[in-house]
Amino acid sequence: MSDPTRVTQGPERQLLEYLLDHMRAELIDTVRGLSETEARRRLVPSMTTPIGLVKHAAFAERKWFQSILAGLPDSACDGAMVGEASFVVGDDETVADVIAEFERAGERARTIAADIDLDATREHPDFGPVSLRWIYLLMIQEFARHAGHSDILREQIDATVSRSAGQA
C-alpha cells in the first residue's frame, strides 16, 4: 500500500477509508525493521520516539472510533485511554506488540465505522458535534503528520546506523 495515488476515484467513503488505511500503513512502515533500542530512541526533547508515535496512534484510534463514535466508556475500550501519556511504551512492550495494538485498534475502528453514515454525528465533549467524515479527515491528518515525524526520526536512526557500520 505504498502508493497513495493508487486509488484516485470512487465514492467519497472509499477514498477516505483508502487514504486512512494508507496513512496507518505508512506510520507502521516507519518502525518496521528497527531494533527495540532504535524504536525507543529519543532524538527530540519531547517523549516522541518512533514506537511512541505508533502507540499514540493506537490511542487516537480508540479515542475517536471507540469512545467518540461508538460511545463506549473508557473501560470498554481495548486499551489505555491516557491522552498524551499514550506516547509512553512500557519496557515489557515490543515493537511487534505496539504494531499489533495499532492494527487491532484500526480493525476495530473499521468495524465500528462500517455501518455509520459519513454525515452521522456524535458529540465530542470539547468540539461539539463531529461527523464520521470529519473523524476520517482528522485521523488521516493525524497519522500523516505522525508518519512524517517518524520518517524524520527513522532517517536520523538509519544515518547513525550507517555511520557506525562505516566505522567498523
CSV table of N, CA and C in Angstrom, one decimal:
chain,number,residue,atom,x,y,z
A,1,MET,N,0.8,-1.2,0.0
A,1,MET,CA,0.0,0.0,0.0
A,1,MET,C,0.9,1.3,0.0
A,2,SER,N,2.0,1.2,-0.7
A,2,SER,CA,2.9,2.4,-0.6
A,2,SER,C,2.6,3.5,-1.5
A,3,ASP,N,1.5,3.4,-2.3
A,3,ASP,CA,1.2,4.5,-3.3
A,3,ASP,C,-0.2,5.1,-2.9
A,4,PRO,N,-0.2,6.3,-2.4
A,4,PRO,CA,-1.4,6.9,-2.0
A,4,PRO,C,-2.2,7.3,-3.2
A,5,THR,N,-1.7,7.3,-4.4
A,5,THR,CA,-2.4,7.7,-5.6
A,5,THR,C,-2.9,6.5,-6.4
A,6,ARG,N,-2.8,5.3,-5.8
A,6,ARG,CA,-3.3,4.1,-6.5
A,6,ARG,C,-4.8,4.1,-6.7
A,7,VAL,N,-5.5,4.6,-5.7
A,7,VAL,CA,-7.0,4.8,-5.8
A,7,VAL,C,-7.2,6.3,-5.8
A,8,THR,N,-7.7,6.8,-6.9
A,8,THR,CA,-7.9,8.2,-7.1
A,8,THR,C,-9.3,8.6,-7.4
A,9,GLN,N,-10.1,7.6,-7.7
A,9,GLN,CA,-11.5,7.8,-8.0
A,9,GLN,C,-12.4,6.8,-7.3
A,10,GLY,N,-13.6,7.2,-7.1
A,10,GLY,CA,-14.6,6.3,-6.4
A,10,GLY,C,-15.4,7.1,-5.5
A,11,PRO,N,-16.3,6.4,-4.8
A,11,PRO,CA,-17.2,7.1,-3.8
A,11,PRO,C,-16.3,7.7,-2.7
A,12,GLU,N,-16.8,8.8,-2.2
A,12,GLU,CA,-16.1,9.5,-1.1
A,12,GLU,C,-15.7,8.6,0.0
A,13,ARG,N,-16.5,7.8,0.5
A,13,ARG,CA,-16.2,6.9,1.6
A,13,ARG,C,-15.0,6.0,1.3
A,14,GLN,N,-15.1,5.4,0.1
A,14,GLN,CA,-14.0,4.6,-0.4
A,14,GLN,C,-12.6,5.3,-0.4
A,15,LEU,N,-12.6,6.5,-0.9
A,15,LEU,CA,-11.4,7.3,-0.9
A,15,LEU,C,-10.9,7.7,0.5
A,16,LEU,N,-11.8,8.1,1.4
A,16,LEU,CA,-11.4,8.4,2.8
A,16,LEU,C,-10.9,7.2,3.5
A,17,GLU,N,-11.5,6.0,3.3
A,17,GLU,CA,-11.1,4.8,4.0
A,17,GLU,C,-9.7,4.3,3.4
A,18,TYR,N,-9.6,4.5,2.1
A,18,TYR,CA,-8.3,4.1,1.5
A,18,TYR,C,-7.2,5.0,2.0
A,19,LEU,N,-7.4,6.3,2.0
A,19,LEU,CA,-6.3,7.2,2.5
A,19,LEU,C,-6.0,7.0,4.0
A,20,LEU,N,-7.0,6.7,4.8
A,20,LEU,CA,-6.8,6.4,6.2
A,20,LEU,C,-6.0,5.1,6.4
A,21,ASP,N,-6.4,4.1,5.6
A,21,ASP,CA,-5.6,2.9,5.7
A,21,ASP,C,-4.2,3.1,5.2
A,22,HIS,N,-4.0,3.9,4.2
A,22,HIS,CA,-2.7,4.2,3.7
A,22,HIS,C,-1.8,4.9,4.7
A,23,MET,N,-2.4,5.8,5.4
A,23,MET,CA,-1.6,6.5,6.5
A,23,MET,C,-1.3,5.6,7.6
A,24,ARG,N,-2.2,4.7,8.0
A,24,ARG,CA,-1.9,3.7,9.0
A,24,ARG,C,-0.7,2.9,8.6
A,25,ALA,N,-0.7,2.4,7.4
A,25,ALA,CA,0.4,1.6,6.9
A,25,ALA,C,1.7,2.4,6.8
A,26,GLU,N,1.6,3.6,6.4
A,26,GLU,CA,2.8,4.5,6.3
A,26,GLU,C,3.5,4.6,7.7
A,27,LEU,N,2.6,4.9,8.7
A,27,LEU,CA,3.1,5.0,10.1
A,27,LEU,C,3.8,3.7,10.6
A,28,ILE,N,3.1,2.6,10.3
A,28,ILE,CA,3.7,1.3,10.7
A,28,ILE,C,5.1,1.1,10.0
A,29,ASP,N,5.1,1.4,8.7
A,29,ASP,CA,6.3,1.2,7.9
A,29,ASP,C,7.5,1.9,8.5
A,30,THR,N,7.3,3.1,9.2
A,30,THR,CA,8.4,3.8,9.7
A,30,THR,C,9.1,3.1,10.9
A,31,VAL,N,8.5,2.1,11.5
A,31,VAL,CA,9.1,1.4,12.6
A,31,VAL,C,9.5,0.0,12.2
A,32,ARG,N,9.0,-0.5,11.1
A,32,ARG,CA,9.3,-1.9,10.7
A,32,ARG,C,10.9,-2.0,10.5
A,33,GLY,N,11.5,-3.0,11.1
A,33,GLY,CA,12.9,-3.3,10.9
A,33,GLY,C,13.8,-2.6,11.9
A,34,LEU,N,13.2,-1.7,12.7
A,34,LEU,CA,14.0,-1.1,13.8
A,34,LEU,C,14.2,-2.1,14.9
A,35,SER,N,15.3,-2.0,15.6
A,35,SER,CA,15.5,-2.8,16.8
A,35,SER,C,14.7,-2.2,17.9
A,36,GLU,N,14.5,-3.0,19.0
A,36,GLU,CA,13.8,-2.4,20.1
A,36,GLU,C,14.5,-1.1,20.6
A,37,THR,N,15.8,-1.1,20.7
A,37,THR,CA,16.5,0.1,21.1
A,37,THR,C,16.3,1.2,20.2
A,38,GLU,N,16.4,1.0,18.9
A,38,GLU,CA,16.3,2.1,17.9
A,38,GLU,C,14.9,2.6,17.9
A,39,ALA,N,13.9,1.8,18.1
A,39,ALA,CA,12.5,2.2,18.1
A,39,ALA,C,12.2,3.1,19.3
A,40,ARG,N,12.9,3.0,20.3
A,40,ARG,CA,12.7,3.8,21.6
A,40,ARG,C,13.6,5.0,21.7
A,41,ARG,N,14.5,5.1,20.7
A,41,ARG,CA,15.5,6.2,20.7
A,41,ARG,C,14.8,7.6,20.7
A,42,ARG,N,15.2,8.4,21.7
A,42,ARG,CA,14.6,9.8,21.7
A,42,ARG,C,15.6,10.7,21.1
A,43,LEU,N,15.2,11.3,20.0
A,43,LEU,CA,16.1,12.2,19.2
A,43,LEU,C,15.6,13.7,19.3
A,44,VAL,N,14.5,13.9,20.0
A,44,VAL,CA,14.0,15.2,20.2
A,44,VAL,C,13.7,15.4,21.7
A,45,PRO,N,13.5,16.6,22.2
A,45,PRO,CA,13.4,16.9,23.6
A,45,PRO,C,12.1,16.3,24.2
A,46,SER,N,11.1,16.1,23.4
A,46,SER,CA,9.8,15.5,23.9
A,46,SER,C,9.9,14.0,24.1
A,47,MET,N,8.8,13.4,24.4
A,47,MET,CA,8.7,11.9,24.6
A,47,MET,C,8.6,11.2,23.3
A,48,THR,N,8.6,11.9,22.2
A,48,THR,CA,8.4,11.3,20.9
A,48,THR,C,9.5,10.4,20.5
A,49,THR,N,9.1,9.2,20.2
A,49,THR,CA,10.0,8.1,19.6
A,49,THR,C,9.2,7.5,18.5
A,50,PRO,N,9.9,6.8,17.6
A,50,PRO,CA,9.2,6.1,16.5
A,50,PRO,C,8.1,5.2,17.1
A,51,ILE,N,8.4,4.3,18.0
A,51,ILE,CA,7.4,3.4,18.6
A,51,ILE,C,6.3,4.1,19.4
A,52,GLY,N,6.7,5.2,20.0
A,52,GLY,CA,5.8,6.0,20.8
A,52,GLY,C,4.7,6.7,19.9
A,53,LEU,N,5.1,7.0,18.7
A,53,LEU,CA,4.1,7.6,17.7
A,53,LEU,C,3.1,6.6,17.3
A,54,VAL,N,3.5,5.3,17.2
A,54,VAL,CA,2.6,4.2,16.8
A,54,VAL,C,1.7,4.0,18.0
A,55,LYS,N,2.2,3.9,19.2
A,55,LYS,CA,1.5,3.7,20.4
A,55,LYS,C,0.4,4.8,20.6
A,56,HIS,N,0.8,6.1,20.4
A,56,HIS,CA,-0.1,7.2,20.4
A,56,HIS,C,-1.2,7.1,19.4
A,57,ALA,N,-0.9,6.6,18.2
A,57,ALA,CA,-1.9,6.5,17.1
A,57,ALA,C,-2.9,5.4,17.5
A,58,ALA,N,-2.5,4.4,18.2
A,58,ALA,CA,-3.5,3.4,18.7
A,58,ALA,C,-4.5,4.0,19.7
A,59,PHE,N,-3.9,4.9,20.5
A,59,PHE,CA,-4.8,5.6,21.4
A,59,PHE,C,-5.8,6.5,20.7
A,60,ALA,N,-5.3,7.2,19.6
A,60,ALA,CA,-6.2,8.0,18.8
A,60,ALA,C,-7.3,7.3,18.2
A,61,GLU,N,-6.9,6.1,17.7
A,61,GLU,CA,-8.0,5.2,17.1
A,61,GLU,C,-9.1,4.9,18.1
A,62,ARG,N,-8.6,4.5,19.3
A,62,ARG,CA,-9.6,4.2,20.4
A,62,ARG,C,-10.4,5.4,20.8
A,63,LYS,N,-9.7,6.5,20.9
A,63,LYS,CA,-10.5,7.7,21.4
A,63,LYS,C,-11.5,8.1,20.4
A,64,TRP,N,-11.2,8.2,19.1
A,64,TRP,CA,-12.1,8.7,18.1
A,64,TRP,C,-13.2,7.7,17.6
A,65,PHE,N,-12.8,6.4,17.5
A,65,PHE,CA,-13.7,5.5,17.0
A,65,PHE,C,-14.4,4.7,18.1
A,66,GLN,N,-13.7,4.3,19.1
A,66,GLN,CA,-14.4,3.5,20.2
A,66,GLN,C,-15.1,4.4,21.2
A,67,SER,N,-14.4,5.4,21.6
A,67,SER,CA,-15.0,6.3,22.6
A,67,SER,C,-16.0,7.3,22.0
A,68,ILE,N,-15.6,8.1,21.0
A,68,ILE,CA,-16.5,9.1,20.5
A,68,ILE,C,-17.5,8.5,19.5
A,69,LEU,N,-17.1,7.8,18.5
A,69,LEU,CA,-18.0,7.3,17.5
A,69,LEU,C,-19.0,6.2,18.1
A,70,ALA,N,-18.4,5.2,18.8
A,70,ALA,CA,-19.3,4.1,19.3
A,70,ALA,C,-19.9,4.5,20.6
A,71,GLY,N,-19.3,5.5,21.3
A,71,GLY,CA,-19.9,5.9,22.6
A,71,GLY,C,-19.5,5.0,23.8
A,72,LEU,N,-18.4,4.2,23.6
A,72,LEU,CA,-18.0,3.3,24.6
A,72,LEU,C,-17.4,4.0,25.8
A,73,PRO,N,-17.6,3.5,27.0
A,73,PRO,CA,-16.9,4.1,28.1
A,73,PRO,C,-15.4,3.7,28.0
A,74,ASP,N,-14.5,4.4,28.7
A,74,ASP,CA,-13.1,4.1,28.6
A,74,ASP,C,-12.8,2.7,29.0
A,75,SER,N,-13.6,2.2,30.0
A,75,SER,CA,-13.4,0.8,30.5
A,75,SER,C,-13.7,-0.3,29.4
A,76,ALA,N,-14.5,0.1,28.4
A,76,ALA,CA,-14.8,-0.9,27.4
A,76,ALA,C,-13.9,-0.8,26.1
A,77,CYS,N,-13.1,0.2,26.1
A,77,CYS,CA,-12.1,0.4,25.0
A,77,CYS,C,-11.0,-0.6,25.2
A,78,ASP,N,-10.4,-1.0,24.0
A,78,ASP,CA,-9.5,-2.2,24.1
A,78,ASP,C,-8.0,-1.8,24.3
A,79,GLY,N,-7.9,-0.7,25.2
A,79,GLY,CA,-6.5,-0.3,25.5
A,79,GLY,C,-6.6,1.0,26.4
A,80,ALA,N,-5.4,1.4,26.8
A,80,ALA,CA,-5.4,2.6,27.7
A,80,ALA,C,-5.9,3.8,27.0
A,81,MET,N,-6.7,4.6,27.8
A,81,MET,CA,-7.2,5.9,27.3
A,81,MET,C,-6.6,7.0,28.2
A,82,VAL,N,-5.3,7.2,27.8
A,82,VAL,CA,-4.4,8.1,28.7
A,82,VAL,C,-4.0,9.4,28.0
A,83,GLY,N,-4.5,9.8,26.9
A,83,GLY,CA,-4.1,11.1,26.3
A,83,GLY,C,-2.7,11.2,26.0
A,84,GLU,N,-2.0,12.3,26.4
A,84,GLU,CA,-0.6,12.5,26.0
A,84,GLU,C,0.3,11.4,26.5
A,85,ALA,N,-0.1,10.8,27.6
A,85,ALA,CA,0.8,9.7,28.2
A,85,ALA,C,0.8,8.5,27.2
A,86,SER,N,0.0,8.5,26.2
A,86,SER,CA,-0.1,7.4,25.2
A,86,SER,C,1.2,7.3,24.4
A,87,PHE,N,2.1,8.2,24.5
A,87,PHE,CA,3.4,8.1,23.8
A,87,PHE,C,4.4,7.2,24.5
A,88,VAL,N,4.0,6.9,25.8
A,88,VAL,CA,4.9,6.1,26.6
A,88,VAL,C,4.7,4.6,26.3
A,89,VAL,N,5.8,3.9,26.0
A,89,VAL,CA,5.8,2.5,25.7
A,89,VAL,C,6.4,1.8,26.8
A,90,GLY,N,5.8,0.8,27.4
A,90,GLY,CA,6.3,0.0,28.5
A,90,GLY,C,7.5,-0.8,28.2
A,91,ASP,N,8.3,-1.0,29.2
A,91,ASP,CA,9.5,-1.8,28.9
A,91,ASP,C,9.2,-3.3,28.5
A,92,ASP,N,8.0,-3.7,28.9
A,92,ASP,CA,7.6,-5.1,28.5
A,92,ASP,C,6.9,-5.2,27.1
A,93,GLU,N,6.8,-4.0,26.5
A,93,GLU,CA,6.1,-4.0,25.2
A,93,GLU,C,7.2,-4.0,24.1
A,94,THR,N,7.0,-4.8,23.1
A,94,THR,CA,7.9,-4.9,21.9
A,94,THR,C,7.4,-4.1,20.8
A,95,VAL,N,8.2,-3.8,19.8
A,95,VAL,CA,7.8,-3.2,18.6
A,95,VAL,C,6.6,-3.9,18.0
A,96,ALA,N,6.7,-5.3,17.9
A,96,ALA,CA,5.7,-6.1,17.3
A,96,ALA,C,4.4,-5.9,18.1
A,97,ASP,N,4.5,-5.9,19.5
A,97,ASP,CA,3.3,-5.7,20.3
A,97,ASP,C,2.6,-4.4,20.0
A,98,VAL,N,3.3,-3.3,19.9
A,98,VAL,CA,2.7,-2.0,19.7
A,98,VAL,C,2.1,-1.9,18.2
A,99,ILE,N,2.8,-2.5,17.3
A,99,ILE,CA,2.2,-2.5,15.9
A,99,ILE,C,0.9,-3.3,15.9
A,100,ALA,N,0.9,-4.5,16.6
A,100,ALA,CA,-0.3,-5.3,16.7
A,100,ALA,C,-1.4,-4.5,17.4
A,101,GLU,N,-1.1,-3.8,18.5
A,101,GLU,CA,-2.1,-3.0,19.2
A,101,GLU,C,-2.7,-1.9,18.2
A,102,PHE,N,-1.9,-1.3,17.4
A,102,PHE,CA,-2.4,-0.3,16.5
A,102,PHE,C,-3.2,-1.0,15.4
A,103,GLU,N,-2.8,-2.1,14.9
A,103,GLU,CA,-3.5,-2.8,13.9
A,103,GLU,C,-4.9,-3.3,14.5
A,104,ARG,N,-4.9,-3.7,15.7
A,104,ARG,CA,-6.2,-4.1,16.3
A,104,ARG,C,-7.1,-2.9,16.5
A,105,ALA,N,-6.6,-1.8,16.9
A,105,ALA,CA,-7.4,-0.6,17.0
A,105,ALA,C,-7.9,-0.2,15.7
A,106,GLY,N,-7.1,-0.3,14.6
A,106,GLY,CA,-7.6,0.1,13.3
A,106,GLY,C,-8.7,-0.8,12.8
A,107,GLU,N,-8.5,-2.1,13.1
A,107,GLU,CA,-9.5,-3.1,12.7
A,107,GLU,C,-10.9,-2.8,13.4
A,108,ARG,N,-10.8,-2.5,14.7
A,108,ARG,CA,-12.0,-2.2,15.4
A,108,ARG,C,-12.6,-0.9,14.9
A,109,ALA,N,-11.8,0.0,14.6
A,109,ALA,CA,-12.3,1.3,14.0
A,109,ALA,C,-13.1,1.0,12.7
A,110,ARG,N,-12.5,0.2,11.9
A,110,ARG,CA,-13.2,-0.1,10.6
A,110,ARG,C,-14.6,-0.8,10.9
A,111,THR,N,-14.6,-1.7,11.8
A,111,THR,CA,-15.8,-2.4,12.2
A,111,THR,C,-16.9,-1.4,12.7
A,112,ILE,N,-16.4,-0.6,13.6
A,112,ILE,CA,-17.4,0.4,14.2
A,112,ILE,C,-17.9,1.3,13.2
A,113,ALA,N,-17.1,1.8,12.3
A,113,ALA,CA,-17.5,2.8,11.3
A,113,ALA,C,-18.3,2.2,10.1
A,114,ALA,N,-18.2,0.9,9.9
A,114,ALA,CA,-18.7,0.3,8.7
A,114,ALA,C,-20.2,0.6,8.4
A,115,ASP,N,-21.0,0.7,9.4
A,115,ASP,CA,-22.4,0.9,9.1
A,115,ASP,C,-22.9,2.3,9.5
A,116,ILE,N,-22.0,3.2,9.7
A,116,ILE,CA,-22.3,4.6,10.1
A,116,ILE,C,-22.2,5.5,8.9
A,117,ASP,N,-23.2,6.3,8.7
A,117,ASP,CA,-23.2,7.2,7.5
A,117,ASP,C,-22.1,8.3,7.8
A,118,LEU,N,-21.5,8.8,6.7
A,118,LEU,CA,-20.5,9.8,6.8
A,118,LEU,C,-21.0,11.1,7.5
A,119,ASP,N,-22.3,11.4,7.3
A,119,ASP,CA,-22.8,12.6,7.9
A,119,ASP,C,-23.3,12.4,9.3
A,120,ALA,N,-23.3,11.2,9.8
A,120,ALA,CA,-23.8,10.9,11.2
A,120,ALA,C,-22.9,11.6,12.1
A,121,THR,N,-23.4,12.2,13.2
A,121,THR,CA,-22.6,13.0,14.1
A,121,THR,C,-22.7,12.4,15.5
A,122,ARG,N,-21.6,12.6,16.2
A,122,ARG,CA,-21.5,12.2,17.6
A,122,ARG,C,-21.0,13.5,18.4
A,123,GLU,N,-21.4,13.5,19.6
A,123,GLU,CA,-21.0,14.7,20.5
A,123,GLU,C,-19.6,14.5,21.1
A,124,HIS,N,-18.7,15.4,20.8
A,124,HIS,CA,-17.4,15.4,21.4
A,124,HIS,C,-17.5,16.4,22.6
A,125,PRO,N,-16.9,16.1,23.7
A,125,PRO,CA,-17.0,17.0,24.9
A,125,PRO,C,-16.4,18.4,24.7
A,126,ASP,N,-15.4,18.5,23.8
A,126,ASP,CA,-14.8,19.8,23.6
A,126,ASP,C,-15.2,20.5,22.3
A,127,PHE,N,-15.5,19.7,21.3
A,127,PHE,CA,-15.7,20.2,19.9
A,127,PHE,C,-17.2,20.3,19.6
A,128,GLY,N,-18.0,19.7,20.3
A,128,GLY,CA,-19.4,19.6,20.0
A,128,GLY,C,-19.7,18.5,18.9
A,129,PRO,N,-20.7,18.7,18.1
A,129,PRO,CA,-21.0,17.6,17.1
A,129,PRO,C,-19.9,17.4,16.1
A,130,VAL,N,-19.5,16.2,15.9
A,130,VAL,CA,-18.5,15.8,14.8
A,130,VAL,C,-19.0,14.7,14.0
A,131,SER,N,-18.8,14.8,12.7
A,131,SER,CA,-19.3,13.7,11.8
A,131,SER,C,-18.3,12.6,11.6
A,132,LEU,N,-18.7,11.5,11.1
A,132,LEU,CA,-17.8,10.5,10.8
A,132,LEU,C,-16.8,11.0,9.7
A,133,ARG,N,-17.3,11.7,8.7
A,133,ARG,CA,-16.4,12.3,7.7
A,133,ARG,C,-15.3,13.1,8.3
A,134,TRP,N,-15.7,14.0,9.3
A,134,TRP,CA,-14.7,14.8,10.0
A,134,TRP,C,-13.7,13.9,10.7
A,135,ILE,N,-14.2,12.9,11.4
A,135,ILE,CA,-13.3,12.0,12.1
A,135,ILE,C,-12.3,11.3,11.1
A,136,TYR,N,-12.8,10.9,10.0
A,136,TYR,CA,-11.9,10.3,9.0
A,136,TYR,C,-10.8,11.3,8.6
A,137,LEU,N,-11.2,12.5,8.3
A,137,LEU,CA,-10.3,13.5,7.8
A,137,LEU,C,-9.3,13.9,9.0
A,138,LEU,N,-9.7,13.9,10.2
A,138,LEU,CA,-8.8,14.2,11.3
A,138,LEU,C,-7.8,13.1,11.5
A,139,MET,N,-8.2,11.8,11.4
A,139,MET,CA,-7.3,10.7,11.5
A,139,MET,C,-6.3,10.6,10.4
A,140,ILE,N,-6.8,10.9,9.2
A,140,ILE,CA,-5.8,11.0,8.0
A,140,ILE,C,-4.7,12.0,8.3
A,141,GLN,N,-5.2,13.2,8.7
A,141,GLN,CA,-4.2,14.3,9.0
A,141,GLN,C,-3.3,13.9,10.2
A,142,GLU,N,-3.9,13.3,11.2
A,142,GLU,CA,-3.1,12.9,12.4
A,142,GLU,C,-2.0,11.9,12.1
A,143,PHE,N,-2.4,10.9,11.4
A,143,PHE,CA,-1.5,9.8,11.0
A,143,PHE,C,-0.5,10.2,10.0
A,144,ALA,N,-0.9,11.1,9.1
A,144,ALA,CA,0.1,11.6,8.1
A,144,ALA,C,1.2,12.5,8.8
A,145,ARG,N,0.7,13.3,9.7
A,145,ARG,CA,1.7,14.2,10.5
A,145,ARG,C,2.6,13.3,11.3
A,146,HIS,N,2.1,12.3,12.0
A,146,HIS,CA,2.9,11.4,12.8
A,146,HIS,C,3.9,10.5,11.9
A,147,ALA,N,3.4,10.1,10.8
A,147,ALA,CA,4.3,9.4,9.9
A,147,ALA,C,5.4,10.2,9.4
A,148,GLY,N,5.1,11.5,9.2
A,148,GLY,CA,6.2,12.5,8.8
A,148,GLY,C,7.2,12.6,9.9
A,149,HIS,N,6.7,12.8,11.1
A,149,HIS,CA,7.6,12.9,12.3
A,149,HIS,C,8.5,11.6,12.4
A,150,SER,N,7.8,10.5,12.2
A,150,SER,CA,8.6,9.2,12.4
A,150,SER,C,9.5,9.0,11.2
A,151,ASP,N,9.2,9.5,10.0
A,151,ASP,CA,10.1,9.4,8.9
A,151,ASP,C,11.4,10.1,9.2
A,152,ILE,N,11.3,11.3,9.8
A,152,ILE,CA,12.5,12.0,10.1
A,152,ILE,C,13.3,11.3,11.2
A,153,LEU,N,12.6,10.8,12.2
A,153,LEU,CA,13.4,10.1,13.2
A,153,LEU,C,14.0,8.8,12.6
A,154,ARG,N,13.3,8.1,11.8
A,154,ARG,CA,13.9,6.9,11.1
A,154,ARG,C,15.1,7.3,10.3
A,155,GLU,N,15.0,8.4,9.6
A,155,GLU,CA,16.1,8.9,8.8
A,155,GLU,C,17.4,9.1,9.6
A,156,GLN,N,17.1,9.8,10.8
A,156,GLN,CA,18.2,10.0,11.7
A,156,GLN,C,18.8,8.7,12.3
A,157,ILE,N,18.0,7.8,12.6
A,157,ILE,CA,18.4,6.5,13.2
A,157,ILE,C,19.2,5.7,12.1
A,158,ASP,N,18.6,5.7,10.9
A,158,ASP,CA,19.3,5.0,9.8
A,158,ASP,C,20.7,5.6,9.5
A,159,ALA,N,20.8,6.9,9.6
A,159,ALA,CA,22.1,7.6,9.3
A,159,ALA,C,23.1,7.2,10.4
A,160,THR,N,22.6,7.2,11.6
A,160,THR,CA,23.5,6.8,12.7
A,160,THR,C,24.0,5.4,12.5
A,161,VAL,N,23.1,4.5,12.2
A,161,VAL,CA,23.5,3.1,11.9
A,161,VAL,C,24.5,3.0,10.8
A,162,SER,N,24.2,3.7,9.7
A,162,SER,CA,25.1,3.7,8.5
A,162,SER,C,26.5,4.2,8.9
A,163,ARG,N,26.6,5.3,9.7
A,163,ARG,CA,27.9,5.8,10.1
A,163,ARG,C,28.6,4.9,11.0
A,164,SER,N,27.9,4.2,11.9
A,164,SER,CA,28.5,3.2,12.8
A,164,SER,C,29.0,2.0,12.0
A,165,ALA,N,28.3,1.6,11.0
A,165,ALA,CA,28.7,0.4,10.2
A,165,ALA,C,30.0,0.8,9.3
A,166,GLY,N,30.0,2.1,8.9
A,166,GLY,CA,31.2,2.5,8.1
A,166,GLY,C,32.4,2.7,8.9
A,167,GLN,N,32.3,2.8,10.3
A,167,GLN,CA,33.4,3.0,11.1
A,167,GLN,C,34.0,1.6,11.6
A,168,ALA,N,33.1,0.6,11.4
A,168,ALA,CA,33.5,-0.7,11.9
A,168,ALA,C,34.6,-1.4,11.1
